[in-house]
Structure formats: structure tokens, C-alpha cells
Amino acid sequence: MSDLLSGRSSLNDFRGIAFVGGFSYADVLDSAKGWSASIRFNQPLLQQFQEFYNRSDTFSLRVCNRCQFMALLGWVPGADVGGSLGDGGDVSQPRFVHNESGRFECCFTSVRIGDSPAIMFKGMEGSSLGVWSALGEGWAYFPDGVPVAIL
């Protein structure tokens, strides 16, 4: 981010981007808000992210609580839901909120891979994978009335 913010690097030079979890932008509740704000309120950087997202030759990987970050940018579940990147969001955009327990939660669950354009899931349709979920903000909130679910 420092290189992107300073202009030393540009997303135009990359095809893939990984948003890692853990201690990036602090390992505190709502840390994704600060990171997404550093993009949303910087017009040249915002434009780079919009162009990267709209390119047909790119991919992104979200790890841990960076899925929250991607939701705040409007990339999860997709830019076609709610507002668009940089418009301040939309009340219909799904997002991740504090667990109902108010605590950090850790659990093992299974996920099924559906039909996806993601290159990382190519040929894996119908497969089930076991994954660990460990988040303080692991509740997916869907403002359109879809029930809330834990990740």
C-alpha cells in the first residue's frame, strides 16, 4: 500500500493481488475500515483499484478478515450488489459485523465449491473442503433481508 500510495508502484503492473489477514492495518476490530478508507478517499488510488477490478485478466485472493476489506470496497460478493467502489457504499451492500457473541470465534466447517470464474477453483466445482474460520467479525450481514450467517 505504501508503494501504491506514493506512486512507486501501480496496479497496472499486476495481474493478481492478495489481501492478507492478520496484522495488516492492525489486528483490531474494524481494521478493514481504515484500509478501505485509504483507497476510497484517494482518487488516483481508487481509480487504480476500479480499473484492476474491471480488467478481465486479473484475480484477487482474500485471506482471513480481508474479506471484510473486500466487502467494504464492493468486491464481495460483487460490484453489482449495492453501490460501487468509491461512492461511499450502499445500504444494500453485504458486510461483515461483530459476532453475535461479541467475542472472537473459531470453528471448523465445510464449504462446497460452486461454479465460479475464479482460476483458483477451476475444475473443483462440487468439491467440499474443510476450512477453519477464526474471526471477531465473522457474521455476514445481508441488509436485503437474507438471514445472517457465520463464516
JSON list of C-alpha atoms in Angstrom, two decimals:
[
{"chain": "A", "resi": 1, "resn": "MET", "atom": "CA", "xyz": [0.00, 0.00, 0.00]},
{"chain": "A", "resi": 2, "resn": "SER", "atom": "CA", "xyz": [2.86, 2.40, 0.75]},
{"chain": "A", "resi": 3, "resn": "ASP", "atom": "CA", "xyz": [4.24, 1.90, -2.75]},
{"chain": "A", "resi": 4, "resn": "LEU", "atom": "CA", "xyz": [0.81, 2.37, -4.33]},
{"chain": "A", "resi": 5, "resn": "LEU", "atom": "CA", "xyz": [0.09, 5.47, -2.25]},
{"chain": "A", "resi": 6, "resn": "SER", "atom": "CA", "xyz": [3.48, 7.02, -3.08]},
{"chain": "A", "resi": 7, "resn": "GLY", "atom": "CA", "xyz": [3.22, 6.21, -6.80]},
{"chain": "A", "resi": 8, "resn": "ARG", "atom": "CA", "xyz": [6.29, 3.92, -6.79]},
{"chain": "A", "resi": 9, "resn": "SER", "atom": "CA", "xyz": [4.06, 1.06, -7.98]},
{"chain": "A", "resi": 10, "resn": "SER", "atom": "CA", "xyz": [0.83, 0.75, -9.90]},
{"chain": "A", "resi": 11, "resn": "LEU", "atom": "CA", "xyz": [-1.79, -1.99, -10.06]},
{"chain": "A", "resi": 12, "resn": "ASN", "atom": "CA", "xyz": [-1.48, -1.74, -13.86]},
{"chain": "A", "resi": 13, "resn": "ASP", "atom": "CA", "xyz": [1.71, -3.79, -13.50]},
{"chain": "A", "resi": 14, "resn": "PHE", "atom": "CA", "xyz": [-0.03, -6.73, -11.77]},
{"chain": "A", "resi": 15, "resn": "ARG", "atom": "CA", "xyz": [-2.48, -9.47, -12.67]},
{"chain": "A", "resi": 16, "resn": "GLY", "atom": "CA", "xyz": [-3.06, -10.79, -9.16]},
{"chain": "A", "resi": 17, "resn": "ILE", "atom": "CA", "xyz": [-3.44, -9.23, -5.77]},
{"chain": "A", "resi": 18, "resn": "ALA", "atom": "CA", "xyz": [-3.56, -10.95, -2.37]},
{"chain": "A", "resi": 19, "resn": "PHE", "atom": "CA", "xyz": [-5.10, -9.16, 0.58]},
{"chain": "A", "resi": 20, "resn": "VAL", "atom": "CA", "xyz": [-3.61, -10.87, 3.60]},
{"chain": "A", "resi": 21, "resn": "GLY", "atom": "CA", "xyz": [-5.12, -11.12, 7.05]},
{"chain": "A", "resi": 22, "resn": "GLY", "atom": "CA", "xyz": [-3.60, -10.90, 10.46]},
{"chain": "A", "resi": 23, "resn": "PHE", "atom": "CA", "xyz": [-1.69, -7.81, 11.37]},
{"chain": "A", "resi": 24, "resn": "SER", "atom": "CA", "xyz": [-2.05, -5.79, 8.17]},
{"chain": "A", "resi": 25, "resn": "TYR", "atom": "CA", "xyz": [-3.56, -2.44, 9.13]},
{"chain": "A", "resi": 26, "resn": "ALA", "atom": "CA", "xyz": [-3.61, -3.66, 12.75]},
{"chain": "A", "resi": 27, "resn": "ASP", "atom": "CA", "xyz": [-5.20, -6.80, 14.09]},
{"chain": "A", "resi": 28, "resn": "VAL", "atom": "CA", "xyz": [-8.09, -4.98, 15.73]},
{"chain": "A", "resi": 29, "resn": "LEU", "atom": "CA", "xyz": [-11.82, -4.98, 15.19]},
{"chain": "A", "resi": 30, "resn": "ASP", "atom": "CA", "xyz": [-12.88, -2.96, 12.15]},
{"chain": "A", "resi": 31, "resn": "SER", "atom": "CA", "xyz": [-9.29, -2.61, 10.86]},
{"chain": "A", "resi": 32, "resn": "ALA", "atom": "CA", "xyz": [-10.64, -3.12, 7.34]},
{"chain": "A", "resi": 33, "resn": "LYS", "atom": "CA", "xyz": [-12.41, 0.24, 7.56]},
{"chain": "A", "resi": 34, "resn": "GLY", "atom": "CA", "xyz": [-9.11, 2.14, 7.78]},
{"chain": "A", "resi": 35, "resn": "TRP", "atom": "CA", "xyz": [-7.56, 0.23, 4.92]},
{"chain": "A", "resi": 36, "resn": "SER", "atom": "CA", "xyz": [-10.56, 0.65, 2.64]},
{"chain": "A", "resi": 37, "resn": "ALA", "atom": "CA", "xyz": [-10.72, 4.37, 3.52]},
{"chain": "A", "resi": 38, "resn": "SER", "atom": "CA", "xyz": [-7.09, 4.80, 2.38]},
{"chain": "A", "resi": 39, "resn": "ILE", "atom": "CA", "xyz": [-8.32, 3.72, -1.06]},
{"chain": "A", "resi": 40, "resn": "ARG", "atom": "CA", "xyz": [-11.82, 5.19, -1.16]},
{"chain": "A", "resi": 41, "resn": "PHE", "atom": "CA", "xyz": [-10.65, 8.70, -0.25]},
{"chain": "A", "resi": 42, "resn": "ASN", "atom": "CA", "xyz": [-7.61, 8.80, -2.57]},
{"chain": "A", "resi": 43, "resn": "GLN", "atom": "CA", "xyz": [-8.92, 9.37, -6.10]},
{"chain": "A", "resi": 44, "resn": "PRO", "atom": "CA", "xyz": [-5.83, 8.18, -8.06]},
{"chain": "A", "resi": 45, "resn": "LEU", "atom": "CA", "xyz": [-5.61, 5.01, -5.94]},
{"chain": "A", "resi": 46, "resn": "LEU", "atom": "CA", "xyz": [-9.36, 4.46, -6.15]},
{"chain": "A", "resi": 47, "resn": "GLN", "atom": "CA", "xyz": [-9.16, 4.67, -9.93]},
{"chain": "A", "resi": 48, "resn": "GLN", "atom": "CA", "xyz": [-6.35, 2.06, -9.97]},
{"chain": "A", "resi": 49, "resn": "PHE", "atom": "CA", "xyz": [-8.44, -0.34, -7.89]},
{"chain": "A", "resi": 50, "resn": "GLN", "atom": "CA", "xyz": [-11.50, 0.20, -10.07]},
{"chain": "A", "resi": 51, "resn": "GLU", "atom": "CA", "xyz": [-9.51, -0.43, -13.24]},
{"chain": "A", "resi": 52, "resn": "PHE", "atom": "CA", "xyz": [-7.86, -3.53, -11.73]},
{"chain": "A", "resi": 53, "resn": "TYR", "atom": "CA", "xyz": [-11.25, -4.94, -10.68]},
{"chain": "A", "resi": 54, "resn": "ASN", "atom": "CA", "xyz": [-12.76, -4.32, -14.12]},
{"chain": "A", "resi": 55, "resn": "ARG", "atom": "CA", "xyz": [-9.89, -5.92, -16.07]},
{"chain": "A", "resi": 56, "resn": "SER", "atom": "CA", "xyz": [-10.67, -9.40, -17.42]},
{"chain": "A", "resi": 57, "resn": "ASP", "atom": "CA", "xyz": [-7.11, -10.68, -16.82]},
{"chain": "A", "resi": 58, "resn": "THR", "atom": "CA", "xyz": [-6.89, -10.17, -13.03]},
{"chain": "A", "resi": 59, "resn": "PHE", "atom": "CA", "xyz": [-7.64, -12.14, -9.88]},
{"chain": "A", "resi": 60, "resn": "SER", "atom": "CA", "xyz": [-7.73, -11.37, -6.18]},
{"chain": "A", "resi": 61, "resn": "LEU", "atom": "CA", "xyz": [-7.30, -13.51, -3.09]},
{"chain": "A", "resi": 62, "resn": "ARG", "atom": "CA", "xyz": [-8.66, -12.58, 0.31]},
{"chain": "A", "resi": 63, "resn": "VAL", "atom": "CA", "xyz": [-7.27, -14.14, 3.45]},
{"chain": "A", "resi": 64, "resn": "CYS", "atom": "CA", "xyz": [-8.90, -14.03, 6.87]},
{"chain": "A", "resi": 65, "resn": "ASN", "atom": "CA", "xyz": [-10.53, -10.73, 7.77]},
{"chain": "A", "resi": 66, "resn": "ARG", "atom": "CA", "xyz": [-9.55, -9.18, 4.44]},
{"chain": "A", "resi": 67, "resn": "CYS", "atom": "CA", "xyz": [-12.85, -10.46, 3.12]},
{"chain": "A", "resi": 68, "resn": "GLN", "atom": "CA", "xyz": [-14.28, -7.60, 5.21]},
{"chain": "A", "resi": 69, "resn": "PHE", "atom": "CA", "xyz": [-11.98, -5.21, 3.39]},
{"chain": "A", "resi": 70, "resn": "MET", "atom": "CA", "xyz": [-13.14, -6.52, 0.02]},
{"chain": "A", "resi": 71, "resn": "ALA", "atom": "CA", "xyz": [-16.78, -6.17, 1.06]},
{"chain": "A", "resi": 72, "resn": "LEU", "atom": "CA", "xyz": [-16.15, -2.54, 2.04]},
{"chain": "A", "resi": 73, "resn": "LEU", "atom": "CA", "xyz": [-14.74, -1.95, -1.46]},
{"chain": "A", "resi": 74, "resn": "GLY", "atom": "CA", "xyz": [-17.79, -3.57, -3.02]},
{"chain": "A", "resi": 75, "resn": "TRP", "atom": "CA", "xyz": [-15.81, -6.52, -4.43]},
{"chain": "A", "resi": 76, "resn": "VAL", "atom": "CA", "xyz": [-17.55, -9.15, -2.25]},
{"chain": "A", "resi": 77, "resn": "PRO", "atom": "CA", "xyz": [-19.94, -10.52, -3.25]},
{"chain": "A", "resi": 78, "resn": "GLY", "atom": "CA", "xyz": [-19.59, -8.32, -6.33]},
{"chain": "A", "resi": 79, "resn": "ALA", "atom": "CA", "xyz": [-19.74, -4.77, -7.60]},
{"chain": "A", "resi": 80, "resn": "ASP", "atom": "CA", "xyz": [-23.24, -5.43, -8.94]},
{"chain": "A", "resi": 81, "resn": "VAL", "atom": "CA", "xyz": [-24.63, -5.60, -5.38]},
{"chain": "A", "resi": 82, "resn": "GLY", "atom": "CA", "xyz": [-25.20, -2.28, -3.69]},
{"chain": "A", "resi": 83, "resn": "GLY", "atom": "CA", "xyz": [-23.06, 0.76, -4.51]},
{"chain": "A", "resi": 84, "resn": "SER", "atom": "CA", "xyz": [-19.84, 0.87, -6.41]},
{"chain": "A", "resi": 85, "resn": "LEU", "atom": "CA", "xyz": [-16.26, 1.29, -5.29]},
{"chain": "A", "resi": 86, "resn": "GLY", "atom": "CA", "xyz": [-15.73, 4.82, -4.07]},
{"chain": "A", "resi": 87, "resn": "ASP", "atom": "CA", "xyz": [-19.30, 6.04, -3.86]},
{"chain": "A", "resi": 88, "resn": "GLY", "atom": "CA", "xyz": [-19.38, 5.65, -0.08]},
{"chain": "A", "resi": 89, "resn": "GLY", "atom": "CA", "xyz": [-21.09, 2.31, -0.24]},
{"chain": "A", "resi": 90, "resn": "ASP", "atom": "CA", "xyz": [-24.72, 1.42, -0.28]},
{"chain": "A", "resi": 91, "resn": "VAL", "atom": "CA", "xyz": [-27.02, 0.22, 2.46]},
{"chain": "A", "resi": 92, "resn": "SER", "atom": "CA", "xyz": [-27.73, -2.93, 0.42]},
{"chain": "A", "resi": 93, "resn": "GLN", "atom": "CA", "xyz": [-24.03, -3.96, 0.22]},
{"chain": "A", "resi": 94, "resn": "PRO", "atom": "CA", "xyz": [-23.39, -7.04, 2.40]},
{"chain": "A", "resi": 95, "resn": "ARG", "atom": "CA", "xyz": [-20.69, -6.61, 5.03]},
{"chain": "A", "resi": 96, "resn": "PHE", "atom": "CA", "xyz": [-19.14, -8.36, 7.98]},
{"chain": "A", "resi": 97, "resn": "VAL", "atom": "CA", "xyz": [-20.05, -7.37, 11.52]},
{"chain": "A", "resi": 98, "resn": "HIS", "atom": "CA", "xyz": [-19.09, -8.39, 15.06]},
{"chain": "A", "resi": 99, "resn": "ASN", "atom": "CA", "xyz": [-20.05, -11.93, 16.04]},
{"chain": "A", "resi": 100, "resn": "GLU", "atom": "CA", "xyz": [-23.34, -12.23, 17.87]},
{"chain": "A", "resi": 101, "resn": "SER", "atom": "CA", "xyz": [-21.42, -13.49, 20.93]},
{"chain": "A", "resi": 102, "resn": "GLY", "atom": "CA", "xyz": [-19.35, -10.29, 21.00]},
{"chain": "A", "resi": 103, "resn": "ARG", "atom": "CA", "xyz": [-16.22, -12.45, 21.11]},
{"chain": "A", "resi": 104, "resn": "PHE", "atom": "CA", "xyz": [-13.62, -13.92, 18.81]},
{"chain": "A", "resi": 105, "resn": "GLU", "atom": "CA", "xyz": [-14.97, -17.22, 17.43]},
{"chain": "A", "resi": 106, "resn": "CYS", "atom": "CA", "xyz": [-13.06, -20.15, 15.98]},
{"chain": "A", "resi": 107, "resn": "CYS", "atom": "CA", "xyz": [-14.70, -23.14, 14.27]},
{"chain": "A", "resi": 108, "resn": "PHE", "atom": "CA", "xyz": [-14.12, -25.77, 11.61]},
{"chain": "A", "resi": 109, "resn": "THR", "atom": "CA", "xyz": [-16.68, -26.00, 8.84]},
{"chain": "A", "resi": 110, "resn": "SER", "atom": "CA", "xyz": [-17.16, -27.39, 5.35]},
{"chain": "A", "resi": 111, "resn": "VAL", "atom": "CA", "xyz": [-17.69, -25.34, 2.22]},
{"chain": "A", "resi": 112, "resn": "ARG", "atom": "CA", "xyz": [-18.84, -26.52, -1.18]},
{"chain": "A", "resi": 113, "resn": "ILE", "atom": "CA", "xyz": [-17.30, -25.01, -4.29]},
{"chain": "A", "resi": 114, "resn": "GLY", "atom": "CA", "xyz": [-19.88, -23.95, -6.86]},
{"chain": "A", "resi": 115, "resn": "ASP", "atom": "CA", "xyz": [-19.49, -22.88, -10.46]},
{"chain": "A", "resi": 116, "resn": "SER", "atom": "CA", "xyz": [-17.03, -19.98, -10.40]},
{"chain": "A", "resi": 117, "resn": "PRO", "atom": "CA", "xyz": [-14.93, -17.97, -12.85]},
{"chain": "A", "resi": 118, "resn": "ALA", "atom": "CA", "xyz": [-12.14, -17.94, -10.22]},
{"chain": "A", "resi": 119, "resn": "ILE", "atom": "CA", "xyz": [-8.96, -19.52, -11.61]},
{"chain": "A", "resi": 120, "resn": "MET", "atom": "CA", "xyz": [-8.13, -20.94, -8.18]},
{"chain": "A", "resi": 121, "resn": "PHE", "atom": "CA", "xyz": [-11.33, -23.04, -8.25]},
{"chain": "A", "resi": 122, "resn": "LYS", "atom": "CA", "xyz": [-11.05, -24.21, -11.87]},
{"chain": "A", "resi": 123, "resn": "GLY", "atom": "CA", "xyz": [-12.11, -27.84, -12.10]},
{"chain": "A", "resi": 124, "resn": "MET", "atom": "CA", "xyz": [-13.15, -28.00, -8.43]},
{"chain": "A", "resi": 125, "resn": "GLU", "atom": "CA", "xyz": [-16.92, -27.49, -8.87]},
{"chain": "A", "resi": 126, "resn": "GLY", "atom": "CA", "xyz": [-18.89, -29.69, -6.49]},
{"chain": "A", "resi": 127, "resn": "SER", "atom": "CA", "xyz": [-15.92, -30.33, -4.20]},
{"chain": "A", "resi": 128, "resn": "SER", "atom": "CA", "xyz": [-16.20, -29.94, -0.45]},
{"chain": "A", "resi": 129, "resn": "LEU", "atom": "CA", "xyz": [-13.36, -28.50, 1.59]},
{"chain": "A", "resi": 130, "resn": "GLY", "atom": "CA", "xyz": [-12.85, -28.25, 5.32]},
{"chain": "A", "resi": 131, "resn": "VAL", "atom": "CA", "xyz": [-11.82, -24.77, 6.45]},
{"chain": "A", "resi": 132, "resn": "TRP", "atom": "CA", "xyz": [-11.12, -23.01, 9.72]},
{"chain": "A", "resi": 133, "resn": "SER", "atom": "CA", "xyz": [-12.93, -19.78, 10.43]},
{"chain": "A", "resi": 134, "resn": "ALA", "atom": "CA", "xyz": [-11.43, -17.62, 13.16]},
{"chain": "A", "resi": 135, "resn": "LEU", "atom": "CA", "xyz": [-12.72, -14.05, 13.34]},
{"chain": "A", "resi": 136, "resn": "GLY", "atom": "CA", "xyz": [-14.07, -11.46, 15.71]},
{"chain": "A", "resi": 137, "resn": "GLU", "atom": "CA", "xyz": [-16.18, -10.05, 12.87]},
{"chain": "A", "resi": 138, "resn": "GLY", "atom": "CA", "xyz": [-17.36, -13.26, 11.25]},
{"chain": "A", "resi": 139, "resn": "TRP", "atom": "CA", "xyz": [-21.05, -12.57, 10.79]},
{"chain": "A", "resi": 140, "resn": "ALA", "atom": "CA", "xyz": [-22.08, -11.90, 7.21]},
{"chain": "A", "resi": 141, "resn": "TYR", "atom": "CA", "xyz": [-24.75, -9.20, 7.34]},
{"chain": "A", "resi": 142, "resn": "PHE", "atom": "CA", "xyz": [-27.10, -9.01, 4.36]},
{"chain": "A", "resi": 143, "resn": "PRO", "atom": "CA", "xyz": [-29.20, -5.83, 4.59]},
{"chain": "A", "resi": 144, "resn": "ASP", "atom": "CA", "xyz": [-31.66, -7.09, 1.96]},
{"chain": "A", "resi": 145, "resn": "GLY", "atom": "CA", "xyz": [-33.22, -9.44, 4.50]},
{"chain": "A", "resi": 146, "resn": "VAL", "atom": "CA", "xyz": [-31.24, -12.62, 3.84]},
{"chain": "A", "resi": 147, "resn": "PRO", "atom": "CA", "xyz": [-30.55, -14.29, 7.21]},
{"chain": "A", "resi": 148, "resn": "VAL", "atom": "CA", "xyz": [-27.24, -13.56, 8.88]},
{"chain": "A", "resi": 149, "resn": "ALA", "atom": "CA", "xyz": [-24.77, -16.46, 8.81]},
{"chain": "A", "resi": 150, "resn": "ILE", "atom": "CA", "xyz": [-21.44, -17.14, 10.49]},
{"chain": "A", "resi": 151, "resn": "LEU", "atom": "CA", "xyz": [-18.46, -17.65, 8.24]}
]
